[in-house]
Coordinates of C-alpha atoms and ligand atoms in Angstrom, one line a residue:
M1 CA -14.4 15.6 12.7
T2 CA -17.6 14.1 11.2
P3 CA -17.3 13.7 7.5
I4 CA -19.3 16.3 5.7
I5 CA -21.4 13.8 3.8
Q6 CA -22.5 12.4 7.1
K7 CA -23.5 15.8 8.4
L8 CA -25.5 16.6 5.2
T9 CA -27.2 13.3 5.4
A10 CA -28.3 14.0 9.0
C11 CA -29.5 17.5 8.1
V12 CA -31.6 16.3 5.0
S13 CA -33.0 13.2 6.9
S14 CA -34.3 15.5 9.5
A15 CA -35.8 17.6 6.9
F16 CA -37.7 14.6 5.4
E17 CA -38.8 13.7 8.8
K18 CA -40.1 17.2 9.5
A19 CA -42.0 17.2 6.2
G20 CA -43.6 13.9 7.3
Y21 CA -41.5 11.5 5.3
D22 CA -39.2 8.5 6.1
P23 CA -36.0 10.1 7.3
S24 CA -33.9 7.1 5.7
L25 CA -34.6 8.8 2.3
G26 CA -32.3 11.6 3.2
V27 CA -29.0 10.1 2.0
V28 CA -26.8 12.7 0.5
T29 CA -24.0 11.9 -2.1
V30 CA -21.6 14.1 -3.8
S31 CA -23.1 15.5 -7.0
D32 CA -22.3 13.8 -10.3
R33 CA -23.0 17.1 -12.0
A34 CA -20.4 19.3 -10.4
D35 CA -21.4 22.0 -12.8
L36 CA -25.0 22.3 -11.2
C37 CA -24.3 21.6 -7.6
Q38 CA -22.0 20.2 -5.0
F39 CA -24.3 17.5 -3.5
Q40 CA -27.5 15.7 -4.3
C41 CA -30.2 13.7 -2.6
N42 CA -32.2 11.4 -4.8
G43 CA -34.3 10.0 -1.8
A44 CA -37.6 11.6 -3.0
L45 CA -37.7 9.2 -5.9
G46 CA -37.6 6.2 -3.7
G47 CA -40.1 7.9 -1.4
A48 CA -42.9 7.8 -4.0
K49 CA -43.7 4.0 -3.2
I50 CA -43.7 4.5 0.4
H51 CA -45.7 7.6 0.6
H52 CA -47.8 7.3 -2.5
K53 CA -47.0 10.7 -3.7
A54 CA -45.2 12.2 -6.8
P55 CA -41.5 12.4 -6.0
R56 CA -41.3 16.0 -7.2
M57 CA -43.8 16.9 -4.6
I58 CA -41.9 15.2 -1.9
A59 CA -38.7 16.9 -3.0
E60 CA -40.4 20.2 -3.0
D61 CA -41.6 19.8 0.6
V62 CA -38.2 18.8 1.8
A63 CA -36.4 21.6 -0.2
A64 CA -38.8 24.2 1.3
I65 CA -37.5 23.1 4.8
L66 CA -33.9 23.0 3.6
K67 CA -34.2 26.5 2.3
E68 CA -35.0 27.9 5.7
N69 CA -31.6 26.5 6.8
G70 CA -28.8 28.9 6.3
M71 CA -26.3 26.1 5.4
F72 CA -27.0 26.2 1.7
S73 CA -26.2 28.7 -1.1
L74 CA -28.4 26.5 -3.4
V75 CA -31.4 24.2 -2.8
D76 CA -33.0 23.2 -6.0
V77 CA -35.5 20.5 -7.2
A78 CA -34.5 19.1 -10.5
G79 CA -35.9 16.6 -13.0
P80 CA -38.3 14.0 -11.5
G81 CA -37.3 15.0 -7.9
F82 CA -33.6 15.3 -7.4
I83 CA -32.7 17.6 -4.7
N84 CA -29.5 19.6 -5.6
L85 CA -27.5 21.3 -2.9
S86 CA -24.5 23.5 -2.5
L87 CA -23.1 24.7 0.7
S88 CA -22.9 28.4 1.5
D89 CA -19.5 30.0 1.7
E90 CA -19.8 30.3 5.5
I91 CA -20.2 26.7 5.9
L92 CA -17.4 25.9 3.6
I93 CA -15.0 28.4 5.4
A94 CA -16.1 27.0 8.9
G95 CA -15.5 23.5 7.5
L96 CA -12.0 24.4 6.3
D97 CA -11.2 26.1 9.7
A98 CA -12.3 22.9 11.6
L99 CA -10.2 21.0 9.1
S100 CA -7.1 22.9 9.7
H101 CA -7.4 22.4 13.4
D102 CA -8.1 18.6 13.0
A103 CA -5.0 16.5 14.1
H104 CA -6.1 14.0 11.5
L105 CA -6.9 16.6 8.8
G106 CA -10.4 15.2 8.4
V107 CA -9.6 11.6 8.2
P108 CA -12.3 9.9 10.1
Q109 CA -10.9 7.8 12.9
T110 CA -12.4 4.3 13.3
E111 CA -14.6 3.7 16.3
K112 CA -13.2 0.2 16.6
P113 CA -9.4 0.3 16.0
E114 CA -8.0 -2.9 14.8
T115 CA -4.6 -4.5 15.3
V116 CA -3.6 -5.3 11.7
V117 CA -0.6 -7.2 10.7
V118 CA 0.5 -6.4 7.1
D119 CA 2.6 -9.1 5.6
Y120 CA 4.4 -7.5 2.7
G121 CA 7.8 -7.4 1.0
G122 CA 8.5 -11.0 1.3
P123 CA 12.0 -11.0 -0.1
N124 CA 13.7 -14.4 -0.3
V125 CA 17.1 -14.9 1.3
A126 CA 19.9 -15.6 -1.1
K127 CA 17.9 -14.3 -4.1
A128 CA 18.3 -10.8 -5.5
L129 CA 15.1 -8.7 -5.0
H130 CA 13.4 -8.4 -8.3
I131 CA 10.5 -6.5 -9.6
G132 CA 7.9 -9.0 -8.3
H133 CA 8.8 -7.7 -4.9
L134 CA 8.5 -4.1 -5.9
R135 CA 4.7 -4.2 -5.9
S136 CA 4.4 -6.0 -2.6
A137 CA 6.7 -3.4 -0.9
I138 CA 5.0 -0.3 -2.5
I139 CA 1.5 -1.4 -2.1
G140 CA 2.0 -3.1 1.3
E141 CA 3.6 0.0 2.8
A142 CA 0.7 2.2 1.5
V143 CA -1.9 -0.3 2.8
K144 CA -0.2 -0.1 6.2
R145 CA -0.1 3.6 6.3
L146 CA -3.7 3.8 5.3
A147 CA -4.6 1.5 8.2
K148 CA -2.6 3.8 10.6
A149 CA -4.2 7.0 9.1
C150 CA -7.7 5.6 9.9
G151 CA -6.6 5.0 13.5
N152 CA -5.7 1.3 13.5
N153 CA -2.6 -0.2 15.1
A154 CA -0.9 -1.5 12.0
I155 CA 2.3 -3.7 12.1
G156 CA 4.4 -4.4 9.1
D157 CA 6.2 -7.8 9.0
V158 CA 8.5 -8.5 6.0
H159 CA 8.2 -12.3 6.3
L160 CA 11.5 -13.4 4.9
G161 CA 11.8 -16.3 2.8
D162 CA 14.5 -18.0 4.8
W163 CA 13.5 -21.5 5.5
G164 CA 12.4 -23.6 2.6
T165 CA 13.9 -25.6 -0.3
P166 CA 15.7 -22.5 -1.8
M167 CA 18.0 -22.4 1.3
G168 CA 18.9 -26.2 0.8
L169 CA 19.6 -25.6 -2.8
V170 CA 21.9 -22.6 -2.2
M171 CA 23.8 -24.3 0.5
T172 CA 24.3 -27.6 -1.4
E173 CA 25.6 -25.6 -4.3
L174 CA 28.0 -23.8 -2.1
H175 CA 29.0 -27.1 -0.6
D176 CA 29.9 -28.5 -4.1
R177 CA 31.9 -25.3 -4.8
H178 CA 33.7 -25.1 -1.5
P179 CA 33.9 -28.5 0.0
D180 CA 36.8 -27.3 2.0
W181 CA 34.8 -24.7 4.1
A182 CA 34.7 -25.7 7.8
C183 CA 30.9 -25.5 8.0
F184 CA 30.6 -28.4 5.6
K185 CA 32.9 -30.7 7.9
D186 CA 31.4 -33.0 10.4
D187 CA 33.6 -31.6 13.2
F188 CA 32.4 -28.0 12.7
D189 CA 32.5 -26.1 15.9
P190 CA 30.7 -22.7 15.8
A191 CA 32.8 -21.5 18.7
K192 CA 36.0 -22.0 16.8
D193 CA 35.3 -22.3 13.0
E194 CA 34.1 -19.5 10.9
V195 CA 32.2 -19.2 7.6
P196 CA 34.0 -17.2 5.1
E197 CA 32.6 -13.6 4.3
L198 CA 30.1 -13.7 1.6
E199 CA 29.3 -11.0 -0.9
S200 CA 25.8 -10.3 -2.1
G201 CA 26.5 -10.3 -5.9
P202 CA 28.1 -13.7 -6.2
L203 CA 25.8 -15.1 -3.5
N204 CA 22.8 -14.1 -5.5
A205 CA 24.2 -15.7 -8.5
V206 CA 24.1 -19.1 -6.7
Y207 CA 20.5 -19.7 -6.6
P208 CA 19.6 -19.5 -10.3
V209 CA 22.4 -22.1 -11.0
A210 CA 21.3 -24.4 -8.1
S211 CA 17.6 -24.2 -9.0
A212 CA 18.4 -25.2 -12.7
R213 CA 20.7 -27.9 -11.5
S214 CA 18.1 -29.4 -9.3
K215 CA 15.8 -29.9 -12.2
E216 CA 18.3 -31.9 -14.2
D217 CA 20.2 -33.7 -11.5
A218 CA 18.0 -35.8 -9.2
D219 CA 20.9 -36.5 -6.9
F220 CA 21.6 -32.9 -6.4
A221 CA 17.9 -32.2 -5.8
A222 CA 17.8 -35.0 -3.2
R223 CA 21.0 -33.7 -1.4
A224 CA 19.5 -30.2 -1.4
H225 CA 16.3 -31.5 0.3
K226 CA 18.5 -33.3 2.9
T227 CA 20.4 -30.0 3.6
T228 CA 17.0 -28.2 4.0
L229 CA 16.0 -30.9 6.5
D230 CA 19.4 -30.7 8.3
L231 CA 19.2 -26.9 8.6
Q232 CA 15.6 -27.2 9.9
N233 CA 17.0 -29.7 12.5
G234 CA 19.8 -27.3 13.7
H235 CA 22.8 -28.8 11.9
P236 CA 25.6 -26.5 13.4
G237 CA 27.6 -25.9 10.2
Y238 CA 24.6 -25.2 8.1
T239 CA 23.1 -23.0 10.8
A240 CA 26.3 -20.9 10.9
L241 CA 26.4 -20.6 7.0
W242 CA 22.7 -19.8 6.9
K243 CA 23.2 -16.9 9.4
K244 CA 25.8 -15.5 7.2
I245 CA 23.7 -15.7 4.1
L246 CA 20.8 -14.2 6.0
A247 CA 22.9 -11.2 7.2
V248 CA 24.1 -10.5 3.6
S249 CA 20.5 -10.8 2.2
V250 CA 19.0 -8.6 4.9
A251 CA 21.5 -5.8 4.4
D252 CA 20.7 -6.0 0.6
A253 CA 17.0 -5.9 1.2
R254 CA 17.2 -3.1 3.7
E255 CA 19.1 -1.0 1.2
A256 CA 16.4 -1.5 -1.5
Y257 CA 13.6 -0.8 1.0
D258 CA 15.4 2.3 2.2
K259 CA 15.4 3.7 -1.2
L260 CA 11.8 2.9 -1.6
N261 CA 10.9 4.6 1.7
V262 CA 9.5 1.3 2.9
S263 CA 10.1 0.2 6.4
F264 CA 9.0 -2.8 8.5
E265 CA 8.2 -3.0 12.2
Y266 CA 9.3 -6.6 12.2
W267 CA 12.0 -8.4 10.2
Y268 CA 10.6 -11.8 10.9
G269 CA 11.4 -14.8 8.7
E270 CA 9.8 -18.1 8.0
S271 CA 12.5 -19.4 10.3
D272 CA 11.0 -17.5 13.2
A273 CA 7.9 -19.6 12.9
D274 CA 9.9 -22.8 13.3
R275 CA 9.6 -23.0 17.1
Y276 CA 5.7 -23.0 16.6
V277 CA 6.0 -26.2 14.4
P278 CA 5.6 -28.7 17.2
E279 CA 2.6 -26.9 18.6
L280 CA 1.1 -26.7 15.1
F281 CA 1.6 -30.4 14.6
D282 CA 0.0 -31.1 18.1
I283 CA -3.1 -29.0 17.1
L284 CA -3.3 -30.6 13.6
N285 CA -3.1 -34.0 15.2
S286 CA -5.6 -33.4 17.9
K287 CA -8.1 -32.2 15.3
S288 CA -7.3 -35.3 13.1
L289 CA -6.5 -32.9 10.1
L290 CA -3.3 -34.8 9.0
R291 CA -3.5 -37.6 6.5
E292 CA -0.6 -39.7 5.2
S293 CA -0.1 -39.6 1.4
D294 CA 3.0 -41.2 -0.3
G295 CA 5.1 -40.9 3.0
A296 CA 4.1 -37.2 3.4
L297 CA 1.5 -35.7 5.7
V298 CA -1.0 -33.6 4.1
I299 CA -4.1 -31.5 5.2
D300 CA -7.2 -31.7 3.1
V301 CA -8.8 -28.4 2.5
A302 CA -11.1 -29.1 -0.4
K303 CA -14.9 -28.4 0.3
P304 CA -17.7 -30.4 -1.4
D305 CA -19.0 -27.2 -3.4
D306 CA -15.5 -26.3 -4.7
T307 CA -15.7 -25.7 -8.4
A308 CA -11.9 -25.3 -9.0
P309 CA -9.3 -27.9 -7.8
M310 CA -8.2 -27.4 -4.3
P311 CA -5.2 -29.6 -3.6
P312 CA -4.3 -30.6 0.0
I313 CA -1.5 -28.7 1.9
I314 CA 1.7 -30.6 2.3
A315 CA 2.4 -30.4 5.9
R316 CA 5.6 -32.5 6.1
K317 CA 7.3 -33.7 3.1
S318 CA 8.3 -37.4 2.9
N319 CA 11.9 -36.6 3.9
G320 CA 10.6 -34.8 7.0
S321 CA 11.2 -31.2 6.0
V322 CA 8.5 -28.5 6.2
G323 CA 7.8 -26.1 3.3
Y324 CA 6.3 -22.7 2.6
E325 CA 2.7 -23.7 3.4
L326 CA 3.5 -25.0 6.8
T327 CA 5.6 -22.1 7.8
D328 CA 2.7 -19.9 6.9
L329 CA 0.4 -21.9 9.2
A330 CA 3.1 -21.8 12.1
T331 CA 3.4 -18.1 11.4
L332 CA -0.3 -17.7 12.2
I333 CA 0.2 -19.2 15.6
Q334 CA 3.4 -16.9 16.1
R335 CA 1.3 -13.8 15.1
E336 CA -1.6 -14.8 17.4
H337 CA 0.8 -15.3 20.1
D338 CA 2.7 -12.0 19.6
F339 CA 0.1 -9.6 18.4
A340 CA -3.3 -11.2 18.6
P341 CA -4.3 -9.4 15.4
D342 CA -7.8 -8.6 14.5
R343 CA -6.8 -8.7 10.8
I344 CA -3.9 -10.0 8.7
V345 CA -3.4 -8.6 5.2
Y346 CA -1.0 -10.5 2.9
L347 CA 0.4 -8.9 -0.2
T348 CA 1.8 -11.0 -3.0
D349 CA 1.5 -11.5 -6.6
A350 CA -2.0 -12.7 -7.5
R351 CA -0.5 -16.0 -8.7
Q352 CA -0.3 -17.0 -4.9
A353 CA -4.1 -16.8 -4.4
L354 CA -4.5 -20.5 -4.3
H355 CA -1.7 -20.9 -1.6
F356 CA -3.5 -18.3 0.6
E357 CA -6.9 -19.8 0.1
Q358 CA -5.3 -23.1 1.2
I359 CA -3.6 -21.6 4.2
F360 CA -6.8 -19.6 5.2
R361 CA -8.9 -22.7 5.0
A362 CA -6.4 -24.9 7.0
S363 CA -6.3 -22.2 9.7
R364 CA -10.0 -22.1 10.1
L365 CA -10.2 -25.8 10.3
A366 CA -7.4 -26.0 12.9
K367 CA -8.6 -22.8 14.5
L368 CA -5.1 -21.2 14.6
V369 CA -6.7 -17.7 15.0
P370 CA -10.1 -16.8 16.4
D371 CA -13.0 -16.9 13.8
T372 CA -13.2 -13.2 14.3
T373 CA -9.7 -12.6 12.9
S374 CA -10.0 -11.5 9.3
L375 CA -7.5 -13.0 6.9
D376 CA -7.2 -10.9 3.7
F377 CA -5.2 -11.7 0.6
L378 CA -4.5 -8.8 -1.6
G379 CA -3.0 -10.4 -4.8
F380 CA -1.7 -7.8 -7.3
G381 CA -1.3 -7.9 -10.9
T382 CA 1.8 -8.0 -13.1
M383 CA 4.0 -5.1 -14.0
N384 CA 4.4 -5.2 -17.7
G385 CA 6.6 -3.4 -20.2
T386 CA 5.3 -1.1 -22.9
D387 CA 5.2 -4.3 -25.1
G388 CA 2.4 -5.6 -22.8
K389 CA 4.6 -8.4 -21.6
P390 CA 6.1 -8.9 -18.0
Y391 CA 8.8 -6.2 -17.7
K392 CA 12.1 -7.8 -18.3
T393 CA 15.8 -6.8 -18.6
R394 CA 17.1 -6.3 -22.1
D395 CA 18.2 -9.8 -22.5
G396 CA 14.9 -11.2 -21.3
G397 CA 15.9 -11.9 -17.8
V398 CA 14.0 -11.2 -14.5
M399 CA 14.6 -7.5 -13.8
P400 CA 16.5 -7.1 -10.5
L401 CA 15.0 -4.4 -8.4
N402 CA 18.0 -2.1 -7.9
V403 CA 18.5 -2.1 -11.7
L404 CA 15.1 -1.0 -12.2
L405 CA 15.3 1.8 -9.5
D406 CA 18.5 2.9 -10.8
T407 CA 17.0 3.2 -14.3
A408 CA 14.3 5.4 -12.9
I409 CA 16.6 7.6 -11.0
D410 CA 18.8 8.1 -13.9
A411 CA 15.9 8.9 -16.2
A412 CA 14.8 11.4 -13.6
Y413 CA 18.3 12.9 -13.4
K414 CA 18.2 13.3 -17.3
K415 CA 14.9 14.8 -17.2
L416 CA 15.7 17.3 -14.5
T417 CA 18.9 18.3 -16.0
D418 CA 17.4 18.7 -19.5
S419 CA 14.6 20.9 -18.1
A420 CA 14.9 24.5 -17.0
Y421 CA 14.0 23.7 -13.4
L422 CA 17.3 23.0 -12.0
S423 CA 19.6 25.5 -13.8
D424 CA 21.1 26.8 -10.6
S425 CA 21.6 23.7 -8.6
D426 CA 24.8 21.8 -8.4
D427 CA 25.2 18.1 -9.4
E428 CA 25.0 16.7 -6.0
E429 CA 21.6 18.5 -5.4
K430 CA 20.5 17.2 -8.7
R431 CA 21.4 13.7 -7.9
A432 CA 19.6 13.9 -4.6
L433 CA 16.5 15.4 -6.2
A434 CA 16.5 12.8 -9.1
Q435 CA 16.6 10.1 -6.4
K436 CA 13.4 11.4 -4.9
V437 CA 11.6 12.2 -8.2
G438 CA 12.6 8.8 -9.7
I439 CA 11.2 6.8 -6.8
A440 CA 8.2 9.0 -6.6
A441 CA 7.5 8.4 -10.2
V442 CA 7.8 4.6 -9.8
K443 CA 5.7 4.5 -6.7
F444 CA 2.9 6.7 -7.9
G445 CA 2.9 4.9 -11.4
D446 CA 2.2 1.7 -9.5
L447 CA -0.2 2.9 -6.9
I448 CA -2.5 4.8 -9.2
N449 CA -3.6 1.5 -10.5
N450 CA -6.1 -0.8 -9.0
P451 CA -3.7 -3.1 -7.2
T452 CA -5.3 -6.3 -8.6
R453 CA -4.8 -5.3 -12.2
D454 CA -1.7 -5.6 -14.4
Y455 CA -0.2 -2.3 -15.5
V456 CA 2.4 -1.0 -17.9
F457 CA 5.6 0.3 -16.5
D458 CA 6.2 3.5 -18.7
L459 CA 9.0 5.5 -17.2
D460 CA 8.5 8.3 -19.7
K461 CA 4.9 8.7 -18.8
F462 CA 5.6 8.3 -15.0
L463 CA 8.2 11.2 -15.2
S464 CA 6.0 13.6 -16.9
F465 CA 5.2 16.9 -15.3
E466 CA 1.7 16.6 -16.4
G467 CA -1.0 14.0 -15.8
K468 CA -1.5 11.6 -13.1
T469 CA 2.1 11.3 -12.2
G470 CA 4.2 11.4 -8.9
T471 CA 6.3 14.0 -10.6
Y472 CA 3.3 16.4 -11.2
L473 CA 2.3 16.0 -7.5
L474 CA 5.8 16.8 -6.2
Y475 CA 5.9 19.7 -8.5
T476 CA 2.7 21.0 -7.3
V477 CA 3.9 20.9 -3.7
T478 CA 7.0 22.8 -4.6
R479 CA 5.0 25.4 -6.2
I480 CA 3.1 25.9 -3.0
N481 CA 6.4 25.8 -1.1
S482 CA 7.7 28.8 -3.2
V483 CA 4.5 30.9 -2.9
L484 CA 4.4 30.4 0.9
K485 CA 8.2 31.1 1.2
K486 CA 7.8 34.3 -0.8
A487 CA 5.1 35.3 1.6
G488 CA 7.5 34.6 4.4
D489 CA 5.4 31.6 5.6
E490 CA 2.9 33.9 7.2
E491 CA 0.0 32.2 8.9
G492 CA -3.1 33.4 7.1
K493 CA -6.8 32.8 7.8
I494 CA -9.4 32.1 5.3
H495 CA -11.8 35.1 5.3
G496 CA -13.7 34.4 2.2
L497 CA -13.9 32.3 -1.0
Y498 CA -13.6 34.5 -4.0
S499 CA -14.2 32.2 -6.9
D500 CA -15.7 28.9 -7.9
T501 CA -12.3 27.4 -8.1
E502 CA -11.8 28.2 -4.4
R503 CA -15.1 26.7 -3.7
D504 CA -14.0 23.5 -5.7
L505 CA -10.8 23.5 -3.7
A506 CA -12.6 23.9 -0.4
L507 CA -15.0 21.0 -1.3
K508 CA -12.2 18.8 -2.4
L509 CA -10.4 19.5 0.9
L510 CA -13.5 18.7 2.9
L511 CA -14.2 15.5 1.1
S512 CA -10.7 14.1 1.1
G513 CA -10.7 12.5 4.5
D514 CA -13.5 10.1 3.7
L515 CA -11.6 8.8 0.7
F516 CA -8.9 7.5 3.3
R517 CA -11.6 5.5 5.0
K518 CA -12.8 4.0 1.6
A519 CA -9.2 3.5 0.4
W520 CA -8.4 1.4 3.6
E521 CA -11.7 -0.5 3.5
E522 CA -11.0 -1.6 -0.1
K523 CA -7.2 -1.7 0.4
A524 CA -6.9 0.5 -2.6
P525 CA -4.2 3.2 -2.4
S526 CA -5.3 4.3 -5.8
Y527 CA -8.1 6.3 -4.4
I528 CA -5.5 8.3 -2.5
C529 CA -3.5 8.8 -5.7
D530 CA -6.5 9.9 -7.6
N531 CA -7.7 12.2 -5.0
A532 CA -4.2 13.8 -4.8
Y533 CA -4.3 14.4 -8.3
Q534 CA -7.7 15.9 -8.4
L535 CA -6.7 18.2 -5.6
A536 CA -3.6 19.2 -7.4
V537 CA -5.4 20.0 -10.6
V538 CA -7.9 22.3 -8.9
F539 CA -5.0 23.9 -7.1
S540 CA -3.1 24.5 -10.3
K541 CA -6.2 26.3 -11.8
F542 CA -6.4 28.4 -8.6
Y543 CA -2.7 29.2 -8.9
H544 CA -2.9 30.1 -12.6
D545 CA -6.0 32.2 -12.0
N546 CA -4.5 34.5 -9.3
R547 CA -1.5 36.3 -8.6
I548 CA -1.4 35.4 -4.8
I549 CA 1.7 37.2 -3.9
D550 CA 0.9 40.4 -5.6
E551 CA -2.6 40.6 -4.3
Q552 CA -3.3 44.0 -2.7
D553 CA -6.5 43.2 -0.8
A554 CA -5.1 42.0 2.6
D555 CA -8.1 39.6 3.4
K556 CA -7.9 38.1 0.0
R557 CA -4.3 37.4 0.1
A558 CA -4.3 36.0 3.6
S559 CA -7.2 33.7 2.5
W560 CA -5.3 32.5 -0.4
L561 CA -2.2 31.8 1.4
A562 CA -4.1 30.0 4.1
L563 CA -5.8 28.0 1.5
S564 CA -2.6 27.1 -0.2
A565 CA -1.1 26.1 3.1
L566 CA -4.0 23.8 3.7
V567 CA -3.7 22.2 0.3
R568 CA -0.1 21.6 0.9
R569 CA -0.8 19.9 4.2
M570 CA -3.5 17.7 2.5
L571 CA -1.3 16.9 -0.4
R572 CA 1.5 15.8 2.0
L573 CA -0.8 13.7 3.9
H574 CA -1.8 11.9 0.8
L575 CA 1.9 11.5 -0.4
D576 CA 3.0 10.5 3.1
T577 CA 0.3 7.7 3.2
L578 CA 1.6 6.5 -0.1
A579 CA 5.2 6.7 1.5
I580 CA 6.3 9.2 -1.2
D581 CA 8.8 11.7 -0.1
T582 CA 8.2 15.3 -1.2
V583 CA 10.9 17.7 -2.2
E584 CA 11.4 21.4 -1.2
N585 CA 11.8 22.7 -4.6
M586 CA 12.6 21.8 -8.1
Ligands
LIG601 N1 8.8 -14.9 0.0 C1 7.5 -15.2 -0.8 C2 7.7 -15.0 -2.3 O1 8.7 -14.4 -2.7 C3 6.5 -14.2 -0.3 C4 6.0 -14.2 1.1 C5 4.6 -13.8 1.3 N2 4.1 -13.9 2.5 C6 3.8 -15.0 3.2 N3 3.3 -15.0 4.3 N4 3.6 -16.2 2.4 O2 7.0 -15.6 -2.9

């Protein structure tokens, strides 16, 4: 389906041409005065210079031609030469009909589909997921779904942090605590010996201790580095232990992501890039990109015109191990090999901006991916508490993700039980509903913001039934559900538009698709949130103004039901793209 703005621009451009003016002046935009008209064209103002004529005269000439065209219910010249336009009901209805038959519900499909790898989530093995990982998961999933909605082939990769110094720290601490474990003995035999079962709670408690210890105890730090190196070199005992740790952490992460309705096509980790490390060093060597510095090997990525410091990348540490930077470079080779992507989008906290700038520069220098492959970094802002400081646990610690989600679900449960909505559901139903409402509130509350900005995590606000909240949107969908259910889910057809609110609704529906394109291009799911909200607001007005079910005029009733059904499909498409589950009723 061609976006309506594009169709209108074509129509107005040809009117400019017919009237003897430059057709490129016929660009149509959505009106910024919705009270006056639906669309506007300001081209006549720019035409004055080209055609040496008063803009108002140009606009009048073009308007005369447009008036001949039955498309419009309004063609008006305003002010110095703005052309104001509104579509006729017939055109709006035909548009809605086409929309309802479009498999993509009006979302323009890209002419050049890209293979896009979205690198998001990024949990670290042996560390509990914390709220820093929440945004990456939520925004990343939405960005991936946006790419798909626009017709691209999008692949999500979780990129587990499973290969760097943190692994060495955790394993060294475990070694000190359990020197008797077979995996720490020289004669460890993976065929015979086993690593004891690990549990995620105690396991996740190890890293903070080990990390603090490494800062005070140089010997411990050195041993941890050696352990990392040995692991990277395939030490059998460490490898067996690492596999155990990995399994526990992956199970943990999966549980959290399932709750969040986030899923990855690939669960690759940094370790999966390890087999590309020799190839990477060959490339770096052949291009003379490695330089020795204090026993380490580094890659210089600074450019003469840099205004901010651009430190070199450490390719190989002095003890021989490789770190976060190098695994990211090796991962580029892996991705090129596995997927040959046209674009890779990385999502982390904005504080990793320098890291990614270094990686992107090095990959261009070494030509790890074709020059045509886009490397995008989407760095998001911090989630703050209502005090404006980074959201913390009550005792000031980093908030574990599951605690945060449980807090939201509990608050949703309380809200739902306190309200009249659920008077006749049993507790199990309420719990299930609270789970969806709580998660929707958290996700929408995050996604409504421009991803690069900080935002305030305010559960009370997020759970409100009014305003730009996930709760309001879920609620709106349930209202439509109940109307359509009462009507016996009959398939109606739109015969007419009986009020300006319906015209608004029609217009919103017809313009929604293009926002998906814009949201994908700018990697900004917030447009989808905002549009879903706008649509829900207009629907709510329509719902309040009319008694849909009781309407006696059969055509009107059928039209209203069809319009409601189309709004529901559109809202669901929005919410599904945001990976927010809807609920049947509440
Ligand atoms: N594990 C990393 C962290 O927690 C995030 C990984 C992001 N992706 C990447 N390719 N570096 O900071």
